[in-house]
Short mmCIF file of C-alpha atoms in Angstrom, two decimals:
data_model
loop_
_atom_site.label_atom_id
_atom_site.label_comp_id
_atom_site.label_asym_id
_atom_site.label_seq_id
_atom_site.Cartn_x
_atom_site.Cartn_y
_atom_site.Cartn_z
CA GLY A 1370 83.68 166.58 41.53
CA GLU A 1371 81.10 168.44 39.41
CA ALA A 1372 82.48 166.97 36.20
CA CYS A 1373 81.65 163.45 37.31
CA GLY A 1374 79.01 164.11 40.00
CA LEU A 1375 80.93 162.05 42.56
CA ALA A 1376 82.03 164.54 45.19
CA ASP A 1377 79.94 162.93 47.97
CA THR A 1378 79.93 159.31 46.77
CA ALA A 1379 83.48 158.75 45.47
CA GLY A 1380 84.68 157.05 48.67
CA VAL A 1381 81.68 154.71 48.65
CA ILE A 1382 82.34 153.75 45.03
CA GLU A 1383 86.03 153.13 45.75
CA ALA A 1384 85.23 150.85 48.70
CA TRP A 1385 82.64 148.96 46.67
CA VAL A 1386 85.07 148.31 43.80
CA ARG A 1387 87.90 147.37 46.17
CA THR A 1388 85.70 144.73 47.79
CA GLY A 1389 84.72 143.09 44.49
CA GLY A 1390 82.62 145.61 42.57
CA ALA A 1391 83.02 146.80 39.00
CA LEU A 1392 83.40 150.28 37.52
CA VAL A 1393 82.99 151.28 33.87
CA ALA A 1394 84.00 154.94 33.59
CA PHE A 1395 84.01 157.07 30.47
CA ALA A 1396 84.35 160.63 29.19
CA ASN A 1397 85.55 162.93 31.97
CA ALA A 1398 84.77 160.58 34.87
CA SER A 1399 88.42 160.90 35.91
CA ALA A 1400 88.03 164.65 36.57
CA CYS A 1401 86.84 163.90 40.13
CA ASP A 1402 89.70 164.76 42.51
CA HIS A 1403 88.65 162.63 45.51
CA ALA A 1404 91.86 160.88 46.68
CA ALA A 1405 90.40 157.38 47.17
CA TYR A 1406 88.53 157.57 43.87
CA GLN A 1407 91.72 158.63 42.08
CA ALA A 1408 93.67 155.78 43.70
CA MET A 1409 91.07 153.35 42.38
CA LEU A 1410 90.69 154.81 38.91
CA GLY A 1411 94.46 155.08 38.43
CA ALA A 1412 94.50 158.16 36.18
CA ARG A 1413 93.20 161.72 36.28
CA CYS A 1414 91.98 164.03 33.53
CA THR A 1415 94.21 167.11 33.42
CA GLY A 1416 92.57 168.83 30.44
CA VAL A 1417 90.48 168.22 27.35
CA SER A 1418 90.92 168.79 23.64
CA PRO A 1419 88.39 170.59 21.48
CA VAL A 1420 85.84 168.39 19.69
CA ALA A 1421 87.58 167.00 16.60
CA PRO A 1422 87.79 163.85 14.48
CA PHE A 1423 90.64 161.45 15.30
CA ASN A 1424 91.63 157.84 14.79
CA VAL A 1425 91.33 155.36 17.66
CA ASN A 1426 94.03 152.69 17.54
CA ILE A 1427 94.03 149.26 19.17
CA SER A 1428 96.92 148.95 21.65
CA ASP A 1429 96.23 145.35 22.71
CA PRO A 1430 94.16 143.41 20.15
CA GLY A 1431 94.47 140.21 22.21
CA HIS A 1432 92.70 141.47 25.35
CA GLU A 1433 89.16 140.09 25.64
CA VAL A 1434 87.66 143.60 25.67
CA LYS A 1435 89.27 144.45 22.31
CA ARG A 1436 89.51 141.05 20.58
CA GLY A 1437 88.34 141.36 16.97
CA PHE A 1438 88.18 145.17 17.06
CA LYS A 1439 89.60 147.30 14.28
CA ASP A 1440 90.98 150.84 14.37
CA HIS A 1441 88.19 153.35 13.84
CA ARG A 1442 87.51 157.08 13.65
CA VAL A 1443 85.39 159.17 16.02
CA THR A 1444 84.58 162.83 16.52
CA ASP A 1445 84.89 163.49 20.22
CA ARG A 1446 86.98 165.20 22.90
CA LEU A 1447 90.18 163.69 24.23
CA CYS A 1448 90.79 163.89 27.96
CA TYR A 1449 94.52 164.09 28.74
CA LEU A 1450 95.31 161.49 31.40
CA ARG A 1451 97.97 161.56 34.11
CA LYS A 1452 98.58 158.34 36.09
CA THR A 1453 97.68 158.54 39.77
CA THR A 1454 98.95 155.09 40.76
CA GLU A 1455 102.22 153.17 40.74
CA ALA A 1456 100.30 150.07 39.63
CA ASP A 1457 100.17 149.02 35.99
CA LEU A 1458 97.33 150.18 33.80
CA HIS A 1459 96.65 147.80 30.92
CA TRP A 1460 96.23 150.10 27.91
CA LEU A 1461 93.71 148.97 25.29
CA LEU A 1462 93.29 152.02 23.03
CA SER A 1463 95.31 155.04 21.99
CA ALA A 1464 94.97 157.97 19.60
CA ASN A 1465 97.35 160.18 17.66
CA TRP A 1466 96.69 163.75 18.74
CA GLN A 1467 98.85 166.63 17.50
CA GLY A 1468 101.77 164.30 16.83
CA GLN A 1469 101.64 162.49 20.17
CA LEU A 1470 100.31 159.06 21.13
CA VAL A 1471 97.59 159.66 23.74
CA PRO A 1472 96.06 156.88 25.90
CA VAL A 1473 92.34 156.43 25.31
CA ALA A 1474 91.23 153.33 27.29
CA TYR A 1475 92.62 150.94 29.87
CA VAL A 1476 91.62 148.25 32.35
CA ARG A 1477 92.99 147.40 35.77
CA GLU A 1478 92.40 145.11 38.72
CA TYR A 1479 91.75 147.02 41.96
CA GLY A 1480 91.58 145.04 45.18
CA ASN A 1481 89.01 142.36 44.48
CA GLY A 1482 87.31 144.46 41.81
CA ARG A 1483 87.90 145.58 38.24
CA VAL A 1484 88.01 148.99 36.55
CA PHE A 1485 87.60 149.98 32.90
CA HIS A 1486 88.13 153.59 31.84
CA THR A 1487 87.94 155.30 28.47
CA VAL A 1488 88.18 159.01 27.75
CA LEU A 1489 85.77 158.55 24.83
CA GLY A 1490 82.11 159.44 25.20
CA SER A 1491 81.88 163.14 26.01
CA GLU A 1492 79.95 163.81 22.79
CA PRO A 1493 76.44 162.31 22.36
CA ALA A 1494 77.27 161.25 18.80
CA THR A 1495 79.95 158.92 20.19
CA HIS A 1496 77.28 157.06 22.19
CA ARG A 1497 75.74 155.93 18.90
CA HIS A 1498 79.03 154.88 17.29
CA PRO A 1499 78.94 151.07 16.84
CA ALA A 1500 82.53 150.64 18.07
CA PHE A 1501 81.82 152.64 21.25
CA VAL A 1502 78.65 150.66 22.00
CA LYS A 1503 80.57 147.41 21.49
CA LEU A 1504 83.41 148.71 23.67
CA LEU A 1505 81.08 149.48 26.58
CA HIS A 1506 79.33 146.11 26.25
CA ARG A 1507 82.66 144.30 26.40
CA ALA A 1508 83.85 146.48 29.29
CA MET A 1509 80.74 145.68 31.31
CA TRP A 1510 81.12 141.94 30.78
CA TRP A 1511 84.85 142.08 31.64
CA THR A 1512 84.53 144.21 34.79
CA THR A 1513 81.58 142.22 36.16
CA ARG A 1514 83.08 138.85 35.15
CA ALA A 1515 79.66 138.08 33.71
CA SER A 1516 79.22 134.59 32.32
CA ARG A 1517 75.49 134.23 31.86
CA PRO A 1518 73.24 135.72 29.17
CA GLY A 1519 70.77 138.50 29.84
CA PRO A 1520 70.79 142.29 29.93
CA VAL A 1521 73.52 144.22 31.67
CA ARG A 1522 71.89 146.25 34.45
CA PHE A 1523 72.95 149.90 34.77
CA GLY A 1524 72.84 152.60 37.39
CA VAL A 1525 73.63 156.24 36.57
CA VAL A 1526 75.46 158.11 39.34
CA GLY A 1527 74.78 161.82 38.92
CA TYR A 1528 71.67 163.06 37.14
CA GLY A 1529 73.12 166.58 37.15
CA GLY A 1530 71.50 169.36 35.19
CA ALA A 1531 74.65 170.50 33.35
CA PHE A 1532 74.16 169.64 29.66
CA SER A 1533 71.50 167.07 30.75
CA MET A 1534 74.21 164.41 30.54
CA GLY A 1535 72.56 162.19 33.17
CA LYS A 1536 69.39 162.05 31.08
CA CYS A 1537 71.45 161.57 27.92
CA HIS A 1538 73.25 158.57 29.47
CA ALA A 1539 69.97 157.12 30.78
CA ASP A 1540 68.27 157.56 27.37
CA THR A 1541 71.21 155.89 25.62
CA ILE A 1542 71.07 152.94 28.02
CA GLY A 1543 67.33 152.60 27.47
CA GLN A 1544 67.72 152.62 23.69
CA THR A 1545 70.59 150.11 23.54
CA PRO A 1546 69.69 146.43 23.16
CA GLY A 1547 71.25 144.32 25.90
CA LEU A 1548 71.27 147.12 28.50
CA GLU A 1549 68.71 147.73 31.25
CA LEU A 1550 68.40 150.97 33.22
CA THR A 1551 68.02 149.97 36.88
CA ALA A 1552 68.77 153.00 39.05
CA LEU A 1553 69.44 156.75 38.97
CA CYS A 1554 70.85 158.84 41.81
CA ASP A 1555 72.10 162.32 42.61
CA VAL A 1556 73.00 164.24 45.78
CA ASP A 1557 70.74 167.11 44.63
CA MET A 1558 67.14 166.20 45.52
CA HIS A 1559 65.81 168.44 42.71
CA ARG A 1560 67.70 166.27 40.22
CA VAL A 1561 66.40 163.12 41.93
CA GLU A 1562 62.87 164.47 41.46
CA ALA A 1563 63.64 165.15 37.79
CA ALA A 1564 64.93 161.58 37.40
CA GLN A 1565 61.79 160.19 39.04
CA LYS A 1566 59.67 162.22 36.64
CA ASP A 1567 61.68 161.13 33.58
CA TYR A 1568 61.94 157.47 34.67
CA PRO A 1569 59.12 156.66 37.12
CA GLU A 1570 59.82 152.93 36.79
#
């Protein structure tokens, strides 16, 4: 649970998505081993590659999340995914890694909700890559079934101190046009205090 900061909230997130919520997960968010969370996400990270450049290929150019996208190159880590569900995962992106085709992003319906997951995004430089920013925008609109204009409102679950990733995610949201940082939370009250200091609004 430390990798995704969800050890105490994974069941709540799963229930929320199942009853009509939306989840956009990236980087090593699938490292959380909570059973209900894994059932919802549909795949688990079983290991990561070193940081390296690789090509990202479009698996389904017709899906609304990827329509009009082109293959691109990033420098990031790849999280190796193992399916944790019998249900279909609709693969959107893949990468060639050491001679094997590795899944990179997928979407799925879960109960009344929707899930998007990509293994991209563990490196801060990826957050500034135009294709990644566009990917997350599209994922948010798809998962939330949004149909009206306006900013996409964000909450960051886990403001953990390791690598300051919670702050990095919050800063990236705040600097990206079309996104609005709405909430931050953590089970560690010291990290909640740090979040309140960094983002008093």
